[in-house]
PDB file of C-alpha atoms and ligand atoms in Angstrom:
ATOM      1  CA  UNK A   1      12.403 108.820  68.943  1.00  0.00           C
ATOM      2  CA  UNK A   2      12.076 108.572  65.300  1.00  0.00           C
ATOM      3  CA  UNK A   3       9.064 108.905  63.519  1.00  0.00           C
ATOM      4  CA  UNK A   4       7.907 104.967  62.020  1.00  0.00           C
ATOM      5  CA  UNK A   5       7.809 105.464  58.404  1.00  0.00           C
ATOM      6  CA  UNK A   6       4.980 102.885  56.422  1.00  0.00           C
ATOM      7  CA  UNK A   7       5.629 102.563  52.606  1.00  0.00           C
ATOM      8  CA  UNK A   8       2.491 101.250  50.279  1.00  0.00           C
ATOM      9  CA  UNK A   9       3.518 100.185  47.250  1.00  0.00           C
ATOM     10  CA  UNK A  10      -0.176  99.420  44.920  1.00  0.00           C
ATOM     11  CA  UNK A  11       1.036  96.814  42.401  1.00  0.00           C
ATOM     12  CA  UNK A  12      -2.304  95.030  41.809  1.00  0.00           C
ATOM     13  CA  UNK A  13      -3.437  97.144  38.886  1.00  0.00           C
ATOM     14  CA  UNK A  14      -3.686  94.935  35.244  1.00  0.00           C
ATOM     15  CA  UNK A  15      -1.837  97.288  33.057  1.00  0.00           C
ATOM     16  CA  UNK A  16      -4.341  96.975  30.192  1.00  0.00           C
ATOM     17  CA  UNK A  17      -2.839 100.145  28.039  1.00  0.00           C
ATOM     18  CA  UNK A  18       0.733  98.332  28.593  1.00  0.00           C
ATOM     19  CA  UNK A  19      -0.756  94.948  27.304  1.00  0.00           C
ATOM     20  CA  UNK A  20      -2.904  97.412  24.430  1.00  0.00           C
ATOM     21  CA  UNK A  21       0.305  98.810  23.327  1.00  0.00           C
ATOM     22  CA  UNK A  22       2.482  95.429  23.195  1.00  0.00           C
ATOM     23  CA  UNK A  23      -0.425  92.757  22.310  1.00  0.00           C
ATOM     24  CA  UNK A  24      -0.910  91.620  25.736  1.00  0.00           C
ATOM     25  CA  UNK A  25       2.642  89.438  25.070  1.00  0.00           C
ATOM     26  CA  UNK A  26       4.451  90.650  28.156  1.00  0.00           C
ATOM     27  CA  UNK A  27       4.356  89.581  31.774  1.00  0.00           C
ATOM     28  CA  UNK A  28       1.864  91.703  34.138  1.00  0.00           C
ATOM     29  CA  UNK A  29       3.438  95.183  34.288  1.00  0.00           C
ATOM     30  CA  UNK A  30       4.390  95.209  37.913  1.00  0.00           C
ATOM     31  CA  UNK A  31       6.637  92.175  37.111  1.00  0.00           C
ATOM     32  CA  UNK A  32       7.851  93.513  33.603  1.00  0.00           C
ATOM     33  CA  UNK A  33      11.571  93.989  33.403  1.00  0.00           C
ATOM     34  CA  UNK A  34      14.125  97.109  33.409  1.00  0.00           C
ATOM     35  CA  UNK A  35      17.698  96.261  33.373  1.00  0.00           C
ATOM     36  CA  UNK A  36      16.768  92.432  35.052  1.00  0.00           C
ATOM     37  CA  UNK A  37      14.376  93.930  37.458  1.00  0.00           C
ATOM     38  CA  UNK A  38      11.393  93.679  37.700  1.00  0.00           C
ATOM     39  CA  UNK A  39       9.275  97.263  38.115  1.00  0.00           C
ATOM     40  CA  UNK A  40       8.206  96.332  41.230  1.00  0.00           C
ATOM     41  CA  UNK A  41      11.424  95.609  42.558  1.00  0.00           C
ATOM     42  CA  UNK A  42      12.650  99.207  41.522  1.00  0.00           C
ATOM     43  CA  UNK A  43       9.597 100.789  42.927  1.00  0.00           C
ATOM     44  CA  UNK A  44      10.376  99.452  46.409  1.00  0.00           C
ATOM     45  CA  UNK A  45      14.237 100.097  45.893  1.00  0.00           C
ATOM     46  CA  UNK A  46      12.981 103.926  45.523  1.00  0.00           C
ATOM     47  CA  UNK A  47      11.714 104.373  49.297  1.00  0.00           C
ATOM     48  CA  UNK A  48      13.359 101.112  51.318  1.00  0.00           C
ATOM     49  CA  UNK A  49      15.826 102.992  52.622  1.00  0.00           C
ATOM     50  CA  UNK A  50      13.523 105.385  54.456  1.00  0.00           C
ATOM     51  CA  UNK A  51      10.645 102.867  55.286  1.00  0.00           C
ATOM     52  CA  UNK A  52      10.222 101.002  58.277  1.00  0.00           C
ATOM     53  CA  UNK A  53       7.754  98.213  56.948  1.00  0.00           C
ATOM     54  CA  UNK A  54       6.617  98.019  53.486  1.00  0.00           C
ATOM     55  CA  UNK A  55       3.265  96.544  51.958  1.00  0.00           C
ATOM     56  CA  UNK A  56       2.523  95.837  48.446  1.00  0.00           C
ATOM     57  CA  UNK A  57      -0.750  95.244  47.231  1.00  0.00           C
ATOM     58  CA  UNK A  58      -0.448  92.583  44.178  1.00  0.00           C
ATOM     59  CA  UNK A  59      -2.913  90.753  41.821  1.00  0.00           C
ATOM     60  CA  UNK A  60      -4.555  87.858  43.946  1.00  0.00           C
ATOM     61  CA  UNK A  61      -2.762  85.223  41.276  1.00  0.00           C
ATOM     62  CA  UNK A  62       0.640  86.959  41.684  1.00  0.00           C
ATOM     63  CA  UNK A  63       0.703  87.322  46.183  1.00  0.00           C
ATOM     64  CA  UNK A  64       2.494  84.080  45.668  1.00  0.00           C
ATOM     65  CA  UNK A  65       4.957  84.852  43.171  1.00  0.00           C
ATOM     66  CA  UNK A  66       5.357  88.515  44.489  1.00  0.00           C
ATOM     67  CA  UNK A  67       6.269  87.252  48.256  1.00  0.00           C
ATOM     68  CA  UNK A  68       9.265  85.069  46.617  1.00  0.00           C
ATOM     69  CA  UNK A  69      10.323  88.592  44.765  1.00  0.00           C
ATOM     70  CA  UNK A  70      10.576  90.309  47.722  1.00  0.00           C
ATOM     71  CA  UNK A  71      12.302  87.869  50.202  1.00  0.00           C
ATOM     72  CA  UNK A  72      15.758  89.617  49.986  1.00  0.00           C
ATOM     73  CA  UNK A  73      14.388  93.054  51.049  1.00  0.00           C
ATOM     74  CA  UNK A  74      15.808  93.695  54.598  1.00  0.00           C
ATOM     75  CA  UNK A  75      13.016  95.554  55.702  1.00  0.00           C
ATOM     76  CA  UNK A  76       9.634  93.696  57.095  1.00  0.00           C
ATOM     77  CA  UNK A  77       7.353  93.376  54.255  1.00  0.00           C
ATOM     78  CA  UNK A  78       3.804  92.548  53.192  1.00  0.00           C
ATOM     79  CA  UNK A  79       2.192  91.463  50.134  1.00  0.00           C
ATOM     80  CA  UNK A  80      -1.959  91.640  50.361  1.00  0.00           C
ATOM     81  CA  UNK A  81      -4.479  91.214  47.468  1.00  0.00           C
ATOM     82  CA  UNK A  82      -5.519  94.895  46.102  1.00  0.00           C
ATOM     83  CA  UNK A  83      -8.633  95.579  44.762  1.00  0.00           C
ATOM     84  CA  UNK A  84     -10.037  96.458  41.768  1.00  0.00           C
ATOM     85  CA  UNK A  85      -9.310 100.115  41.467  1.00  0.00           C
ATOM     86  CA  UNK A  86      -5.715 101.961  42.413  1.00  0.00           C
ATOM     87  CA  UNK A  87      -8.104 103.263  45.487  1.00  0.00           C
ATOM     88  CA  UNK A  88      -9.226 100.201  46.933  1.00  0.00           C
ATOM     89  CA  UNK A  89      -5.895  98.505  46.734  1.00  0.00           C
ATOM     90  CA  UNK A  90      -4.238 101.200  48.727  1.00  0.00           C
ATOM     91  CA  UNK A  91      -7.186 101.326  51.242  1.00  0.00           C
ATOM     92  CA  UNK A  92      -6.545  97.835  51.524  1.00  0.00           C
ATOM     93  CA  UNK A  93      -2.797  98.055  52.308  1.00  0.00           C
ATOM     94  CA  UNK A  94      -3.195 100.920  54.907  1.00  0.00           C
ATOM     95  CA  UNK A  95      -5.529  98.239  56.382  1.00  0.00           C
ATOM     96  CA  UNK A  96      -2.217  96.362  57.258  1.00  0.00           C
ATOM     97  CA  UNK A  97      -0.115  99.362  58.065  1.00  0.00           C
ATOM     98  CA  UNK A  98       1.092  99.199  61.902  1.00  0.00           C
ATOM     99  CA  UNK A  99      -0.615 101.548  64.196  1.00  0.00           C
ATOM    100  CA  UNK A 100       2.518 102.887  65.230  1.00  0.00           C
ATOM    101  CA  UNK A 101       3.389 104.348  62.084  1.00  0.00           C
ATOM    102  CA  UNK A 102       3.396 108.406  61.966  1.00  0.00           C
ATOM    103  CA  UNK A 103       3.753 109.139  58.323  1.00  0.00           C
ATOM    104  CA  UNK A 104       2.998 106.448  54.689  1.00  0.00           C
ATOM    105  CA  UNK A 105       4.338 106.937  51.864  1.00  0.00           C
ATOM    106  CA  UNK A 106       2.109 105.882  48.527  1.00  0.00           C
ATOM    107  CA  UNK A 107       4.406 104.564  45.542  1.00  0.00           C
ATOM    108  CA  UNK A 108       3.237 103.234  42.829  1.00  0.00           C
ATOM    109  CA  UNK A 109       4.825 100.229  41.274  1.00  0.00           C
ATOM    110  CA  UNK A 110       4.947 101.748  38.249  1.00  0.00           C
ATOM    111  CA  UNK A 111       7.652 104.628  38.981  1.00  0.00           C
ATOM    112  CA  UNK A 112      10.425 102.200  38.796  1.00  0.00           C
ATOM    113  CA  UNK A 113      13.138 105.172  38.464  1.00  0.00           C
ATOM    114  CA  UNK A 114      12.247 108.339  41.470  1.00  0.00           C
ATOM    115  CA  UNK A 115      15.711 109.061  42.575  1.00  0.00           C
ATOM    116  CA  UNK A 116      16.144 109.458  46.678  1.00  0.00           C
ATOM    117  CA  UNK A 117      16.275 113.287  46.041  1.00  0.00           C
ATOM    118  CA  UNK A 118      12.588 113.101  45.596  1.00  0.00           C
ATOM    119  CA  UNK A 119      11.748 110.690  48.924  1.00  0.00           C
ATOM    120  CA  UNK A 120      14.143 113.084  50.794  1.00  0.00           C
ATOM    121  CA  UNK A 121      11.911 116.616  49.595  1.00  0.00           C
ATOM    122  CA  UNK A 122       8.760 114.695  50.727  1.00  0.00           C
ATOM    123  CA  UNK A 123       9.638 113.072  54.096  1.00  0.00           C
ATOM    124  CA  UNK A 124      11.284 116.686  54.728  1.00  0.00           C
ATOM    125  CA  UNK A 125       8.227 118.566  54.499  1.00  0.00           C
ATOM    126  CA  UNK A 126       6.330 115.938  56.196  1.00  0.00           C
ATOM    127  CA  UNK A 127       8.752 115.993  59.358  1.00  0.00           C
ATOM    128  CA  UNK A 128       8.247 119.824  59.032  1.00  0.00           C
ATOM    129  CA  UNK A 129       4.481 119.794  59.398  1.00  0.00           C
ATOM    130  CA  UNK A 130       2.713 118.925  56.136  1.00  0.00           C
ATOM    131  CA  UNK A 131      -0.256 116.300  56.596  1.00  0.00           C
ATOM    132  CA  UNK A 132      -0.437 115.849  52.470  1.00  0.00           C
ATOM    133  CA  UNK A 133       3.182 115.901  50.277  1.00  0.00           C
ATOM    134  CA  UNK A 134       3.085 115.621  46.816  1.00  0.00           C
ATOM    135  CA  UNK A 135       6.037 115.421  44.300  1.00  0.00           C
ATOM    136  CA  UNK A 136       5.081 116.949  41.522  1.00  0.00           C
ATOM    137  CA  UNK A 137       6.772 118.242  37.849  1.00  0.00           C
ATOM    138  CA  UNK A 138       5.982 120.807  35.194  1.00  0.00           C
ATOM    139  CA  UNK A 139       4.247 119.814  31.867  1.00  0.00           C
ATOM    140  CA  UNK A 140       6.076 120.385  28.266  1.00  0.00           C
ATOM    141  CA  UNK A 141       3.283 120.414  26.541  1.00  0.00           C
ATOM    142  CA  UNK A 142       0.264 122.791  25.939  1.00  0.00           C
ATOM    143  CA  UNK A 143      -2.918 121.625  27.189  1.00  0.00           C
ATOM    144  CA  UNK A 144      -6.629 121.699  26.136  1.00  0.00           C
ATOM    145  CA  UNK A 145      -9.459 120.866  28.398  1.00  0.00           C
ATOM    146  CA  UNK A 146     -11.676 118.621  26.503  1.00  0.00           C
ATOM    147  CA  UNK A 147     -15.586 119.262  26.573  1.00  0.00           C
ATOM    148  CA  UNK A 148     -18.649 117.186  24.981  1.00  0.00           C
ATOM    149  CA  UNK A 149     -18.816 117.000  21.390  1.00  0.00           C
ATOM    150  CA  UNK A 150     -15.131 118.008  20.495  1.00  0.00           C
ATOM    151  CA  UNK A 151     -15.437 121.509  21.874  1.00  0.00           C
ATOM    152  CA  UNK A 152     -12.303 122.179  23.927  1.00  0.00           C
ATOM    153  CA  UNK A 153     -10.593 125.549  25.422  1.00  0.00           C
ATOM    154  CA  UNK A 154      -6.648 126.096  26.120  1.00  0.00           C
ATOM    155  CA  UNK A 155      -5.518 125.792  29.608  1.00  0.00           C
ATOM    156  CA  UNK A 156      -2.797 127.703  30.746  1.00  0.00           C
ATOM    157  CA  UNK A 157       0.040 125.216  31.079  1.00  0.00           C
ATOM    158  CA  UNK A 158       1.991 127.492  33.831  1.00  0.00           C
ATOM    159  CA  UNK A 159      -0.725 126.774  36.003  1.00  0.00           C
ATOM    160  CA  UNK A 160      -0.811 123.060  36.030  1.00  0.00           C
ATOM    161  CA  UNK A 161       1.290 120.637  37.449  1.00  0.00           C
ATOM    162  CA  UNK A 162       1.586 116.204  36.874  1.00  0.00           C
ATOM    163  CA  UNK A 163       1.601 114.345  39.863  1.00  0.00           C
ATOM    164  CA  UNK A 164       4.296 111.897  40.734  1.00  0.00           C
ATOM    165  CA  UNK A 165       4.943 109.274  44.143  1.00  0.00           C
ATOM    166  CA  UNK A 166       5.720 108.561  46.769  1.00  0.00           C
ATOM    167  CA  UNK A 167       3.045 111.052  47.801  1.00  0.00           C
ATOM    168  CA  UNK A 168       3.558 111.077  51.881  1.00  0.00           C
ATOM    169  CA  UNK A 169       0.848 111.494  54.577  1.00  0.00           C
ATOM    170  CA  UNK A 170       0.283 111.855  58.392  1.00  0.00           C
ATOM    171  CA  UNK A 171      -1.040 108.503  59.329  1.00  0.00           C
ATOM    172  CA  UNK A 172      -4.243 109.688  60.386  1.00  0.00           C
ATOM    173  CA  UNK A 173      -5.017 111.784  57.484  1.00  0.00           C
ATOM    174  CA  UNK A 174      -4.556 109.235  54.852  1.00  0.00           C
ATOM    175  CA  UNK A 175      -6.753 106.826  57.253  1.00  0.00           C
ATOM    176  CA  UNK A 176      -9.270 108.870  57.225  1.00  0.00           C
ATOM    177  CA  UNK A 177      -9.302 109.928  53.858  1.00  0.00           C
ATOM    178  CA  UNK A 178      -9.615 106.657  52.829  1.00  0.00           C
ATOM    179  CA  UNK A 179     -12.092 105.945  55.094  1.00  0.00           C
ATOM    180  CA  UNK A 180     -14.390 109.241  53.967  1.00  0.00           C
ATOM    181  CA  UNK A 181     -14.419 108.441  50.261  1.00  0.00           C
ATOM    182  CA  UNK A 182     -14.704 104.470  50.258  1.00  0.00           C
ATOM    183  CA  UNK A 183     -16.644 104.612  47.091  1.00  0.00           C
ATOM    184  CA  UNK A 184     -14.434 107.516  44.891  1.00  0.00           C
ATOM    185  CA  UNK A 185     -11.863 106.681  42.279  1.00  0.00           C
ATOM    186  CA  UNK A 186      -9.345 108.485  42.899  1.00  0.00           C
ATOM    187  CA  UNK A 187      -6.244 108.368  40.962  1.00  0.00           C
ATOM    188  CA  UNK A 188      -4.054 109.347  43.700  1.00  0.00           C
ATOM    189  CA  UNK A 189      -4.164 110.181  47.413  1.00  0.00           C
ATOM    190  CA  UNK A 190      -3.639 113.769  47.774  1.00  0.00           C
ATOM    191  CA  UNK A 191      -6.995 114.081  45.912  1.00  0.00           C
ATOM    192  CA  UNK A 192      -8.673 112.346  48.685  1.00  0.00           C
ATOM    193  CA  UNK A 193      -6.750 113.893  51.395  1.00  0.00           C
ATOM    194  CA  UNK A 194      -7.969 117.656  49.892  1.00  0.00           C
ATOM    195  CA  UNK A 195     -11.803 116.471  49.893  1.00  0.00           C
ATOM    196  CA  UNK A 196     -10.973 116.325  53.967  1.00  0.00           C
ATOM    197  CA  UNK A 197      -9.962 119.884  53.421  1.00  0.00           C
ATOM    198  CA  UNK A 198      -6.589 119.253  54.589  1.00  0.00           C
ATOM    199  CA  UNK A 199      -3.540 120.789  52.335  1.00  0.00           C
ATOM    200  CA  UNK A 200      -1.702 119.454  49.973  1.00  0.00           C
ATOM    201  CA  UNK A 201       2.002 120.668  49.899  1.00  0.00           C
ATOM    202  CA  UNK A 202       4.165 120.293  46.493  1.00  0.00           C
ATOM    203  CA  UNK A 203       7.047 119.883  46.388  1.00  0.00           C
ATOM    204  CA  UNK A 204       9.527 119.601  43.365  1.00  0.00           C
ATOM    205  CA  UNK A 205       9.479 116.147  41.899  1.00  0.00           C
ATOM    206  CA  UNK A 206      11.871 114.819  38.930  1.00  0.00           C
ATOM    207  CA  UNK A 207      11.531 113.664  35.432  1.00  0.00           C
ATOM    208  CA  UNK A 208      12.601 110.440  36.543  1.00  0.00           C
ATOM    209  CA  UNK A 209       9.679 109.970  38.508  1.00  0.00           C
ATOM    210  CA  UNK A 210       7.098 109.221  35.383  1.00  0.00           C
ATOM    211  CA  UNK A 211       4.917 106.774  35.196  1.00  0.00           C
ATOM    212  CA  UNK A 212       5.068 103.183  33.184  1.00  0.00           C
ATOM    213  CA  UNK A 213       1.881 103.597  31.645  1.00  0.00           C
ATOM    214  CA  UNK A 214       2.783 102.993  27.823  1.00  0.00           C
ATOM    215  CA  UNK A 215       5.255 100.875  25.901  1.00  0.00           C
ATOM    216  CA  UNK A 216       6.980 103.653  25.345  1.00  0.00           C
ATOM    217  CA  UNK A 217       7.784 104.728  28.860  1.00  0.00           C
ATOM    218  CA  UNK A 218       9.392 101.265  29.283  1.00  0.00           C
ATOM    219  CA  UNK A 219      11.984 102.070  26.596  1.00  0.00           C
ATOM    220  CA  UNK A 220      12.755 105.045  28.344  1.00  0.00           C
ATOM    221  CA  UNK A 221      13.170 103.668  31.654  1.00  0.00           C
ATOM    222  CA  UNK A 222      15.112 100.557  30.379  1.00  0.00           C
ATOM    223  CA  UNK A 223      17.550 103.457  29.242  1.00  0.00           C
ATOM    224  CA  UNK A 224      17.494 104.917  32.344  1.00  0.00           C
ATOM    225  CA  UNK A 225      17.825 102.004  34.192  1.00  0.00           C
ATOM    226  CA  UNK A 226      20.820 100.909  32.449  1.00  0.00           C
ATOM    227  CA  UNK A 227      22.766 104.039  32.794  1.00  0.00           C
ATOM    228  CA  UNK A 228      22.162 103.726  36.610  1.00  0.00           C
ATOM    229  CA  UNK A 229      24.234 100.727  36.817  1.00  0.00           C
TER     230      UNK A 229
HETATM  231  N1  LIG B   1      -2.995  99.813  40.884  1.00  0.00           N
HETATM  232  C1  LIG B   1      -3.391  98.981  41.932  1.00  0.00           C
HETATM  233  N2  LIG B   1      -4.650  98.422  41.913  1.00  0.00           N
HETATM  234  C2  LIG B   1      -5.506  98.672  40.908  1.00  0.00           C
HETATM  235  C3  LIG B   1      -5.114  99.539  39.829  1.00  0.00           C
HETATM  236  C4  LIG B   1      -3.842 100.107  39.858  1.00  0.00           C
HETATM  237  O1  LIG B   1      -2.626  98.727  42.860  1.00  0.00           O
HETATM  238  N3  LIG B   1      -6.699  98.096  40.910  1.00  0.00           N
HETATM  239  C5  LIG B   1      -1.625 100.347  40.872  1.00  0.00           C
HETATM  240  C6  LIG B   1      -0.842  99.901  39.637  1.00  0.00           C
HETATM  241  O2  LIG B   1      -0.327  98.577  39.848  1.00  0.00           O
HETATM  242  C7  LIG B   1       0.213 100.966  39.501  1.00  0.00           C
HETATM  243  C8  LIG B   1      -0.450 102.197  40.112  1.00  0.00           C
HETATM  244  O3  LIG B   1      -1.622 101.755  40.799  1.00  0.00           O
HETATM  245  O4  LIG B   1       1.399 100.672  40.218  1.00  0.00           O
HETATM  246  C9  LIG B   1      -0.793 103.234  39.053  1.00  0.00           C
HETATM  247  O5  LIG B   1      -1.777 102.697  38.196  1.00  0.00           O
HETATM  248  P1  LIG B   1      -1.682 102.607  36.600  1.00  0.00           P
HETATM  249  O6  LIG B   1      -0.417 103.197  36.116  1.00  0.00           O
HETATM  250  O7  LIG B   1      -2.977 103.067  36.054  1.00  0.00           O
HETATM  251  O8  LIG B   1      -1.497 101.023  36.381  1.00  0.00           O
HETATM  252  P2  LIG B   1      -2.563  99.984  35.848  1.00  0.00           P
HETATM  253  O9  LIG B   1      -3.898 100.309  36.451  1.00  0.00           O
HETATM  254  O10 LIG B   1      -1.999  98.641  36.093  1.00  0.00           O
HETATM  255  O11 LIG B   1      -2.548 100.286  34.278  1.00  0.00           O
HETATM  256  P3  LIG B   1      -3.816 100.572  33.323  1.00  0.00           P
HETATM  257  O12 LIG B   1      -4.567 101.727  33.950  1.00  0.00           O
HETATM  258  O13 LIG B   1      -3.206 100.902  31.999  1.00  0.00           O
HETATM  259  O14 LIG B   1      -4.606  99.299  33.307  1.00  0.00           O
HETATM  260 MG1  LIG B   2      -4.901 102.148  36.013  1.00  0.00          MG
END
């Protein structure tokens, strides 16, 4: 039989350096708009094909408005309140994963535009024996590593990689990372999975798969988004 495939999708942050950048004028950044769809909506278009059930974890004011948004998605979904960190809202999502389900996939609401190339790569090396998959992409720029007082020393950029979604786990592993490290704050889950020792595998990601972090990034992605139609 086939593996059951679980897809969290943490939507509850605020998106306070979105609101920073536009004077707080825009709708909460999960339910900002590329194209006439709403981030969130793009997110979950990104792994529903592979996923079996699907929960989002939303802003307790927006489980409401969220549920309606989701309604036409033909695959079982769930919309719980997150927490206040990215950690504690996907802790409580994998609370309401199925116990059947082998592997989750982690996608963050806010990579509206991770084409299926990048789902397939990481449920491949998942069904080939990875506990911890990571898409991941090369940086353009050089780095520095920061230090008190202004002092700061060059990193070698070759040896570094940014960290994209879906990010897919066994199961078990991402339950019991979660369940190790109730009090870190992470930024993703491959960071918790490696404090359990486990490995993480990378695996090539795409430029596509940035983040919406900045106002910026959302006139990139409405350019993208367009184009895709
Ligand atoms: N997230 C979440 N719960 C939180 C914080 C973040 O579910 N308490 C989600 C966001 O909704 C987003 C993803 O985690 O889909 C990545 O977080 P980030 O890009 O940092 O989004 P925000 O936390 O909303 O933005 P900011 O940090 O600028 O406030
Ligand atoms: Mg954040």
């Amino acid at each position: 039989v086939k593996p059951q495939i679980a897809a969290i999708i943490p939507a509850a942050g605020s998106g306070l350096r979105l609101a920073a950048d536009d004077g707080a004028t825009g709708p909460p950044k999960a339910l900002r708009r590329l194209a006439g769809e709403t981030l969130l909506r793009h997110a979950v278009h990104c792994i529903e094909h592979v996923a079996d059930e699907i929960v989002v974890a939303a802003p307790s004011e927006l489980v409401a408005q969220i549920t309606a948004e989701l309604a036409p998605i033909r695959k079982p979904v769930r919309v719980v309140v997150g927490g206040s960190t990215r950690q504690e809202s996907v802790r409580r999502a994998l609370g309401q994963v199925k116990g059947t389900a082998a592997f989750v996939l982690v996608h963050d609401a806010a990579r509206p535009m991770v084409p299926p190339d990048v789902v397939d790569r990481v449920l491949a090396a998942l069904t080939a024996g990875a506990v911890a998959v990571v898409p991941a992409v090369p940086v353009s720029d050089s780095l520095r590593q920061v230090g008190e007082e202004g002092a700061s020393t060059a990193l070698d950029r070759h040896r570094v990689r940014a960290v994209q979604t879906p990010q897919g786990f066994r199961a078990a592993t991402l339950r019991a990372a979660h369940e190790q490290a109730p009090d870190e704050q992470a930024t993703d889950d491959a960071s918790l999975v490696e404090r359990l020792g486990e490995p993480v595998t990378l695996v090539e990601g795409d430029l596509r798969g940035f983040k919406i972090t900045r106002a910026i990034d959302l006139v990139v992605a409405e350019s993208l988004a367009r184009r895709q139609r």
